[in-house]
Amino acid sequence: MSGKTSADNDALLRQHGLQVTAQRLAVLRSVSGRPHSTADEIDKIVRAEIGAISRQAVYDALGILTDKGLIRRIQPARSPARYENRVGDNHHHLICRTCSRMVDVDCAIGETPCLTAADDSGYEIDEAEVVYWGRCPECVAATSVSSGDSQAKSL
Ligand SMILES: [Zn+2]
Ligand SMILES: [Zn+2]
């Protein structure tokens, strides 16, 4: 969805004061290609793509890219962290309790009203993490199909 070329990713790394390495480029590419992937999933994609890279190197690259703000780390309750390259717009997420699929959802009203806390206790707020939990359409459909099948054949 980002439509970013590898040259853009090169420039992005440099803009953030990072040395351009094959590892960082590969990690950045897989996060943009498969947003909301876990570190394990990214590790698999990167390894399939460039081969010789240690798991630690992938984790290190994820860490530094997150620290520098090129990618965003989402840490839903009771599940592994996910990474995405859509940063800086304070969007939120929908997560399916059944299959763990995560999708983006724009800020509820648009103007990041979620950053306007009812009582900010004097904090300078710059981010709100909102996660909507539920079931995705596929999982809802799958349940209604199997429950509609009342004459279930037991083997
Ligand atoms: Zn689901
Ligand atoms: Zn997202």
mmCIF file with all atom_site columns, C-alpha atoms and ligand atoms in Angstrom:
data_model
loop_
_atom_site.group_PDB
_atom_site.id
_atom_site.type_symbol
_atom_site.label_atom_id
_atom_site.label_alt_id
_atom_site.label_comp_id
_atom_site.label_asym_id
_atom_site.label_entity_id
_atom_site.label_seq_id
_atom_site.pdbx_PDB_ins_code
_atom_site.Cartn_x
_atom_site.Cartn_y
_atom_site.Cartn_z
_atom_site.occupancy
_atom_site.B_iso_or_equiv
_atom_site.pdbx_formal_charge
_atom_site.auth_seq_id
_atom_site.auth_comp_id
_atom_site.auth_asym_id
_atom_site.auth_atom_id
_atom_site.pdbx_PDB_model_num
ATOM   1   C  CA . MET A 1 1   ? 0.000   0.000   0.000  1.00 0.00 ? 1   MET A CA 1
ATOM   2   C  CA . SER A 1 2   ? 2.900   2.361   0.657  1.00 0.00 ? 2   SER A CA 1
ATOM   3   C  CA . GLY A 1 3   ? 4.215   2.172   -2.900 1.00 0.00 ? 3   GLY A CA 1
ATOM   4   C  CA . LYS A 1 4   ? 7.675   2.943   -1.612 1.00 0.00 ? 4   LYS A CA 1
ATOM   5   C  CA . THR A 1 5   ? 10.607  1.962   -3.794 1.00 0.00 ? 5   THR A CA 1
ATOM   6   C  CA . SER A 1 6   ? 13.864  0.723   -2.376 1.00 0.00 ? 6   SER A CA 1
ATOM   7   C  CA . ALA A 1 7   ? 15.440  4.086   -3.203 1.00 0.00 ? 7   ALA A CA 1
ATOM   8   C  CA . ASP A 1 8   ? 12.865  5.702   -0.926 1.00 0.00 ? 8   ASP A CA 1
ATOM   9   C  CA . ASN A 1 9   ? 13.823  3.314   1.838  1.00 0.00 ? 9   ASN A CA 1
ATOM   10  C  CA . ASP A 1 10  ? 17.492  4.186   1.325  1.00 0.00 ? 10  ASP A CA 1
ATOM   11  C  CA . ALA A 1 11  ? 16.662  7.862   1.701  1.00 0.00 ? 11  ALA A CA 1
ATOM   12  C  CA . LEU A 1 12  ? 14.427  7.163   4.679  1.00 0.00 ? 12  LEU A CA 1
ATOM   13  C  CA . LEU A 1 13  ? 17.231  5.434   6.545  1.00 0.00 ? 13  LEU A CA 1
ATOM   14  C  CA . ARG A 1 14  ? 19.670  8.263   5.803  1.00 0.00 ? 14  ARG A CA 1
ATOM   15  C  CA . GLN A 1 15  ? 17.149  10.925  6.799  1.00 0.00 ? 15  GLN A CA 1
ATOM   16  C  CA . HIS A 1 16  ? 16.941  9.275   10.184 1.00 0.00 ? 16  HIS A CA 1
ATOM   17  C  CA . GLY A 1 17  ? 20.699  9.169   10.534 1.00 0.00 ? 17  GLY A CA 1
ATOM   18  C  CA . LEU A 1 18  ? 20.917  5.421   9.971  1.00 0.00 ? 18  LEU A CA 1
ATOM   19  C  CA . GLN A 1 19  ? 23.499  3.614   7.927  1.00 0.00 ? 19  GLN A CA 1
ATOM   20  C  CA . VAL A 1 20  ? 21.925  1.832   4.968  1.00 0.00 ? 20  VAL A CA 1
ATOM   21  C  CA . THR A 1 21  ? 22.461  -1.908  5.348  1.00 0.00 ? 21  THR A CA 1
ATOM   22  C  CA . ALA A 1 22  ? 20.969  -4.843  3.460  1.00 0.00 ? 22  ALA A CA 1
ATOM   23  C  CA . GLN A 1 23  ? 19.462  -6.085  6.733  1.00 0.00 ? 23  GLN A CA 1
ATOM   24  C  CA . ARG A 1 24  ? 17.726  -2.828  7.575  1.00 0.00 ? 24  ARG A CA 1
ATOM   25  C  CA . LEU A 1 25  ? 16.424  -2.469  4.031  1.00 0.00 ? 25  LEU A CA 1
ATOM   26  C  CA . ALA A 1 26  ? 15.068  -6.016  4.054  1.00 0.00 ? 26  ALA A CA 1
ATOM   27  C  CA . VAL A 1 27  ? 13.395  -5.526  7.431  1.00 0.00 ? 27  VAL A CA 1
ATOM   28  C  CA . LEU A 1 28  ? 11.883  -2.224  6.312  1.00 0.00 ? 28  LEU A CA 1
ATOM   29  C  CA . ARG A 1 29  ? 10.631  -3.839  3.107  1.00 0.00 ? 29  ARG A CA 1
ATOM   30  C  CA . SER A 1 30  ? 8.996   -6.751  4.852  1.00 0.00 ? 30  SER A CA 1
ATOM   31  C  CA . VAL A 1 31  ? 7.315   -4.497  7.413  1.00 0.00 ? 31  VAL A CA 1
ATOM   32  C  CA . SER A 1 32  ? 5.896   -2.321  4.603  1.00 0.00 ? 32  SER A CA 1
ATOM   33  C  CA . GLY A 1 33  ? 4.875   -5.360  2.589  1.00 0.00 ? 33  GLY A CA 1
ATOM   34  C  CA . ARG A 1 34  ? 3.221   -7.148  5.492  1.00 0.00 ? 34  ARG A CA 1
ATOM   35  C  CA . PRO A 1 35  ? 2.133   -4.560  8.049  1.00 0.00 ? 35  PRO A CA 1
ATOM   36  C  CA . HIS A 1 36  ? 1.174   -5.776  11.539 1.00 0.00 ? 36  HIS A CA 1
ATOM   37  C  CA . SER A 1 37  ? 3.523   -8.757  11.340 1.00 0.00 ? 37  SER A CA 1
ATOM   38  C  CA . THR A 1 38  ? 5.189   -10.085 14.444 1.00 0.00 ? 38  THR A CA 1
ATOM   39  C  CA . ALA A 1 39  ? 8.976   -10.116 14.823 1.00 0.00 ? 39  ALA A CA 1
ATOM   40  C  CA . ASP A 1 40  ? 8.915   -13.876 14.121 1.00 0.00 ? 40  ASP A CA 1
ATOM   41  C  CA . GLU A 1 41  ? 6.991   -13.400 10.892 1.00 0.00 ? 41  GLU A CA 1
ATOM   42  C  CA . ILE A 1 42  ? 9.314   -10.609 9.775  1.00 0.00 ? 42  ILE A CA 1
ATOM   43  C  CA . ASP A 1 43  ? 12.285  -12.792 10.629 1.00 0.00 ? 43  ASP A CA 1
ATOM   44  C  CA . LYS A 1 44  ? 10.931  -15.531 8.319  1.00 0.00 ? 44  LYS A CA 1
ATOM   45  C  CA . ILE A 1 45  ? 10.208  -13.126 5.446  1.00 0.00 ? 45  ILE A CA 1
ATOM   46  C  CA . VAL A 1 46  ? 13.615  -11.462 5.706  1.00 0.00 ? 46  VAL A CA 1
ATOM   47  C  CA . ARG A 1 47  ? 15.411  -14.782 5.886  1.00 0.00 ? 47  ARG A CA 1
ATOM   48  C  CA . ALA A 1 48  ? 13.544  -16.058 2.817  1.00 0.00 ? 48  ALA A CA 1
ATOM   49  C  CA . GLU A 1 49  ? 14.570  -12.910 1.021  1.00 0.00 ? 49  GLU A CA 1
ATOM   50  C  CA . ILE A 1 50  ? 18.210  -12.370 1.888  1.00 0.00 ? 50  ILE A CA 1
ATOM   51  C  CA . GLY A 1 51  ? 19.159  -15.681 3.424  1.00 0.00 ? 51  GLY A CA 1
ATOM   52  C  CA . ALA A 1 52  ? 22.123  -15.250 5.733  1.00 0.00 ? 52  ALA A CA 1
ATOM   53  C  CA . ILE A 1 53  ? 20.850  -13.128 8.582  1.00 0.00 ? 53  ILE A CA 1
ATOM   54  C  CA . SER A 1 54  ? 20.651  -14.017 12.224 1.00 0.00 ? 54  SER A CA 1
ATOM   55  C  CA . ARG A 1 55  ? 17.456  -13.737 14.187 1.00 0.00 ? 55  ARG A CA 1
ATOM   56  C  CA . GLN A 1 56  ? 19.264  -11.303 16.464 1.00 0.00 ? 56  GLN A CA 1
ATOM   57  C  CA . ALA A 1 57  ? 20.114  -9.049  13.524 1.00 0.00 ? 57  ALA A CA 1
ATOM   58  C  CA . VAL A 1 58  ? 16.444  -8.928  12.525 1.00 0.00 ? 58  VAL A CA 1
ATOM   59  C  CA . TYR A 1 59  ? 15.417  -8.081  16.074 1.00 0.00 ? 59  TYR A CA 1
ATOM   60  C  CA . ASP A 1 60  ? 18.160  -5.437  16.301 1.00 0.00 ? 60  ASP A CA 1
ATOM   61  C  CA . ALA A 1 61  ? 17.026  -3.862  13.038 1.00 0.00 ? 61  ALA A CA 1
ATOM   62  C  CA . LEU A 1 62  ? 13.404  -3.832  14.228 1.00 0.00 ? 62  LEU A CA 1
ATOM   63  C  CA . GLY A 1 63  ? 14.525  -2.208  17.465 1.00 0.00 ? 63  GLY A CA 1
ATOM   64  C  CA . ILE A 1 64  ? 16.528  0.579   15.865 1.00 0.00 ? 64  ILE A CA 1
ATOM   65  C  CA . LEU A 1 65  ? 13.922  1.271   13.170 1.00 0.00 ? 65  LEU A CA 1
ATOM   66  C  CA . THR A 1 66  ? 11.302  1.562   15.912 1.00 0.00 ? 66  THR A CA 1
ATOM   67  C  CA . ASP A 1 67  ? 13.521  3.805   18.059 1.00 0.00 ? 67  ASP A CA 1
ATOM   68  C  CA . LYS A 1 68  ? 14.143  6.107   15.121 1.00 0.00 ? 68  LYS A CA 1
ATOM   69  C  CA . GLY A 1 69  ? 10.451  6.284   14.296 1.00 0.00 ? 69  GLY A CA 1
ATOM   70  C  CA . LEU A 1 70  ? 10.575  4.614   10.855 1.00 0.00 ? 70  LEU A CA 1
ATOM   71  C  CA . ILE A 1 71  ? 8.282   1.871   12.009 1.00 0.00 ? 71  ILE A CA 1
ATOM   72  C  CA . ARG A 1 72  ? 5.781   1.582   14.815 1.00 0.00 ? 72  ARG A CA 1
ATOM   73  C  CA . ARG A 1 73  ? 5.575   -1.193  17.333 1.00 0.00 ? 73  ARG A CA 1
ATOM   74  C  CA . ILE A 1 74  ? 2.136   -2.217  18.538 1.00 0.00 ? 74  ILE A CA 1
ATOM   75  C  CA . GLN A 1 75  ? 1.900   -4.290  21.662 1.00 0.00 ? 75  GLN A CA 1
ATOM   76  C  CA . PRO A 1 76  ? -1.599  -5.713  22.080 1.00 0.00 ? 76  PRO A CA 1
ATOM   77  C  CA . ALA A 1 77  ? -2.451  -7.258  25.431 1.00 0.00 ? 77  ALA A CA 1
ATOM   78  C  CA . ARG A 1 78  ? -1.519  -10.970 25.707 1.00 0.00 ? 78  ARG A CA 1
ATOM   79  C  CA . SER A 1 79  ? -0.082  -11.156 22.198 1.00 0.00 ? 79  SER A CA 1
ATOM   80  C  CA . PRO A 1 80  ? 3.310   -10.625 20.590 1.00 0.00 ? 80  PRO A CA 1
ATOM   81  C  CA . ALA A 1 81  ? 4.326   -7.170  19.365 1.00 0.00 ? 81  ALA A CA 1
ATOM   82  C  CA . ARG A 1 82  ? 3.532   -6.309  15.757 1.00 0.00 ? 82  ARG A CA 1
ATOM   83  C  CA . TYR A 1 83  ? 5.267   -3.839  13.486 1.00 0.00 ? 83  TYR A CA 1
ATOM   84  C  CA . GLU A 1 84  ? 4.033   -1.494  10.780 1.00 0.00 ? 84  GLU A CA 1
ATOM   85  C  CA . ASN A 1 85  ? 5.422   1.346   8.709  1.00 0.00 ? 85  ASN A CA 1
ATOM   86  C  CA . ARG A 1 86  ? 2.344   3.556   8.895  1.00 0.00 ? 86  ARG A CA 1
ATOM   87  C  CA . VAL A 1 87  ? 3.657   5.966   11.495 1.00 0.00 ? 87  VAL A CA 1
ATOM   88  C  CA . GLY A 1 88  ? 2.801   9.374   12.836 1.00 0.00 ? 88  GLY A CA 1
ATOM   89  C  CA . ASP A 1 89  ? -0.934  9.412   12.157 1.00 0.00 ? 89  ASP A CA 1
ATOM   90  C  CA . ASN A 1 90  ? -2.109  7.956   15.456 1.00 0.00 ? 90  ASN A CA 1
ATOM   91  C  CA . HIS A 1 91  ? -4.393  5.420   13.775 1.00 0.00 ? 91  HIS A CA 1
ATOM   92  C  CA . HIS A 1 92  ? -5.911  2.592   15.761 1.00 0.00 ? 92  HIS A CA 1
ATOM   93  C  CA . HIS A 1 93  ? -6.339  -1.144  15.357 1.00 0.00 ? 93  HIS A CA 1
ATOM   94  C  CA . LEU A 1 94  ? -9.004  -3.792  15.220 1.00 0.00 ? 94  LEU A CA 1
ATOM   95  C  CA . ILE A 1 95  ? -7.917  -7.246  16.341 1.00 0.00 ? 95  ILE A CA 1
ATOM   96  C  CA . CYS A 1 96  ? -9.799  -10.495 15.887 1.00 0.00 ? 96  CYS A CA 1
ATOM   97  C  CA . ARG A 1 97  ? -9.869  -12.567 19.084 1.00 0.00 ? 97  ARG A CA 1
ATOM   98  C  CA . THR A 1 98  ? -10.206 -15.761 17.056 1.00 0.00 ? 98  THR A CA 1
ATOM   99  C  CA . CYS A 1 99  ? -7.566  -15.533 14.307 1.00 0.00 ? 99  CYS A CA 1
ATOM   100 C  CA . SER A 1 100 ? -5.535  -12.529 15.585 1.00 0.00 ? 100 SER A CA 1
ATOM   101 C  CA . ARG A 1 101 ? -5.865  -10.697 12.276 1.00 0.00 ? 101 ARG A CA 1
ATOM   102 C  CA . MET A 1 102 ? -5.158  -7.008  12.806 1.00 0.00 ? 102 MET A CA 1
ATOM   103 C  CA . VAL A 1 103 ? -6.391  -4.177  10.592 1.00 0.00 ? 103 VAL A CA 1
ATOM   104 C  CA . ASP A 1 104 ? -5.976  -0.423  10.650 1.00 0.00 ? 104 ASP A CA 1
ATOM   105 C  CA . VAL A 1 105 ? -8.778  1.879   11.602 1.00 0.00 ? 105 VAL A CA 1
ATOM   106 C  CA . ASP A 1 106 ? -8.492  5.610   11.326 1.00 0.00 ? 106 ASP A CA 1
ATOM   107 C  CA . CYS A 1 107 ? -8.766  7.704   14.422 1.00 0.00 ? 107 CYS A CA 1
ATOM   108 C  CA . ALA A 1 108 ? -12.412 7.592   15.521 1.00 0.00 ? 108 ALA A CA 1
ATOM   109 C  CA . ILE A 1 109 ? -13.346 11.110  14.458 1.00 0.00 ? 109 ILE A CA 1
ATOM   110 C  CA . GLY A 1 110 ? -10.329 12.145  12.431 1.00 0.00 ? 110 GLY A CA 1
ATOM   111 C  CA . GLU A 1 111 ? -8.831  15.039  14.313 1.00 0.00 ? 111 GLU A CA 1
ATOM   112 C  CA . THR A 1 112 ? -7.170  12.740  16.861 1.00 0.00 ? 112 THR A CA 1
ATOM   113 C  CA . PRO A 1 113 ? -9.761  13.597  19.518 1.00 0.00 ? 113 PRO A CA 1
ATOM   114 C  CA . CYS A 1 114 ? -8.480  10.605  21.466 1.00 0.00 ? 114 CYS A CA 1
ATOM   115 C  CA . LEU A 1 115 ? -5.436  12.739  22.279 1.00 0.00 ? 115 LEU A CA 1
ATOM   116 C  CA . THR A 1 116 ? -7.667  15.145  24.139 1.00 0.00 ? 116 THR A CA 1
ATOM   117 C  CA . ALA A 1 117 ? -7.979  13.350  27.415 1.00 0.00 ? 117 ALA A CA 1
ATOM   118 C  CA . ALA A 1 118 ? -10.846 14.313  29.694 1.00 0.00 ? 118 ALA A CA 1
ATOM   119 C  CA . ASP A 1 119 ? -8.220  15.040  32.325 1.00 0.00 ? 119 ASP A CA 1
ATOM   120 C  CA . ASP A 1 120 ? -4.602  15.106  31.145 1.00 0.00 ? 120 ASP A CA 1
ATOM   121 C  CA . SER A 1 121 ? -3.189  15.577  34.675 1.00 0.00 ? 121 SER A CA 1
ATOM   122 C  CA . GLY A 1 122 ? -0.783  18.101  33.213 1.00 0.00 ? 122 GLY A CA 1
ATOM   123 C  CA . TYR A 1 123 ? 0.820   15.566  30.843 1.00 0.00 ? 123 TYR A CA 1
ATOM   124 C  CA . GLU A 1 124 ? 1.777   16.595  27.348 1.00 0.00 ? 124 GLU A CA 1
ATOM   125 C  CA . ILE A 1 125 ? 0.042   13.822  25.382 1.00 0.00 ? 125 ILE A CA 1
ATOM   126 C  CA . ASP A 1 126 ? 1.363   12.776  21.961 1.00 0.00 ? 126 ASP A CA 1
ATOM   127 C  CA . GLU A 1 127 ? -0.097  9.331   21.416 1.00 0.00 ? 127 GLU A CA 1
ATOM   128 C  CA . ALA A 1 128 ? -3.161  7.292   22.267 1.00 0.00 ? 128 ALA A CA 1
ATOM   129 C  CA . GLU A 1 129 ? -3.146  3.531   21.851 1.00 0.00 ? 129 GLU A CA 1
ATOM   130 C  CA . VAL A 1 130 ? -6.599  2.276   21.057 1.00 0.00 ? 130 VAL A CA 1
ATOM   131 C  CA . VAL A 1 131 ? -7.251  -1.366  20.299 1.00 0.00 ? 131 VAL A CA 1
ATOM   132 C  CA . TYR A 1 132 ? -10.713 -2.596  19.410 1.00 0.00 ? 132 TYR A CA 1
ATOM   133 C  CA . TRP A 1 133 ? -11.066 -6.301  20.130 1.00 0.00 ? 133 TRP A CA 1
ATOM   134 C  CA . GLY A 1 134 ? -13.677 -8.502  18.513 1.00 0.00 ? 134 GLY A CA 1
ATOM   135 C  CA . ARG A 1 135 ? -14.079 -11.021 15.696 1.00 0.00 ? 135 ARG A CA 1
ATOM   136 C  CA . CYS A 1 136 ? -13.297 -10.436 12.044 1.00 0.00 ? 136 CYS A CA 1
ATOM   137 C  CA . PRO A 1 137 ? -15.997 -11.012 9.372  1.00 0.00 ? 137 PRO A CA 1
ATOM   138 C  CA . GLU A 1 138 ? -14.408 -14.333 8.305  1.00 0.00 ? 138 GLU A CA 1
ATOM   139 C  CA . CYS A 1 139 ? -14.430 -15.696 11.842 1.00 0.00 ? 139 CYS A CA 1
ATOM   140 C  CA . VAL A 1 140 ? -17.997 -14.499 12.429 1.00 0.00 ? 140 VAL A CA 1
ATOM   141 C  CA . ALA A 1 141 ? -19.060 -16.159 9.162  1.00 0.00 ? 141 ALA A CA 1
ATOM   142 C  CA . ALA A 1 142 ? -17.205 -19.372 10.018 1.00 0.00 ? 142 ALA A CA 1
ATOM   143 C  CA . THR A 1 143 ? -19.010 -19.619 13.354 1.00 0.00 ? 143 THR A CA 1
ATOM   144 C  CA . SER A 1 144 ? -22.445 -18.960 11.916 1.00 0.00 ? 144 SER A CA 1
ATOM   145 C  CA . VAL A 1 145 ? -21.878 -21.569 9.192  1.00 0.00 ? 145 VAL A CA 1
ATOM   146 C  CA . SER A 1 146 ? -20.875 -24.304 11.632 1.00 0.00 ? 146 SER A CA 1
ATOM   147 C  CA . SER A 1 147 ? -23.639 -23.471 14.134 1.00 0.00 ? 147 SER A CA 1
ATOM   148 C  CA . GLY A 1 148 ? -26.186 -23.418 11.302 1.00 0.00 ? 148 GLY A CA 1
ATOM   149 C  CA . ASP A 1 149 ? -25.088 -26.945 10.405 1.00 0.00 ? 149 ASP A CA 1
ATOM   150 C  CA . SER A 1 150 ? -27.226 -28.538 13.123 1.00 0.00 ? 150 SER A CA 1
ATOM   151 C  CA . GLN A 1 151 ? -26.920 -32.048 11.739 1.00 0.00 ? 151 GLN A CA 1
ATOM   152 C  CA . ALA A 1 152 ? -23.201 -32.084 12.326 1.00 0.00 ? 152 ALA A CA 1
ATOM   153 C  CA . LYS A 1 153 ? -21.750 -35.417 11.306 1.00 0.00 ? 153 LYS A CA 1
ATOM   154 C  CA . SER A 1 154 ? -19.553 -36.675 14.049 1.00 0.00 ? 154 SER A CA 1
ATOM   155 C  CA . LEU A 1 155 ? -16.874 -39.063 12.863 1.00 0.00 ? 155 LEU A CA 1
HETATM 156 ZN ZN . ZN  B 2 .   ? -10.676 -13.678 12.644 1.00 0.00 ? 1   ZN  B ZN 1
HETATM 157 ZN ZN . ZN  B 2 .   ? -1.701  -0.174  11.753 1.00 0.00 ? 2   ZN  B ZN 1
#
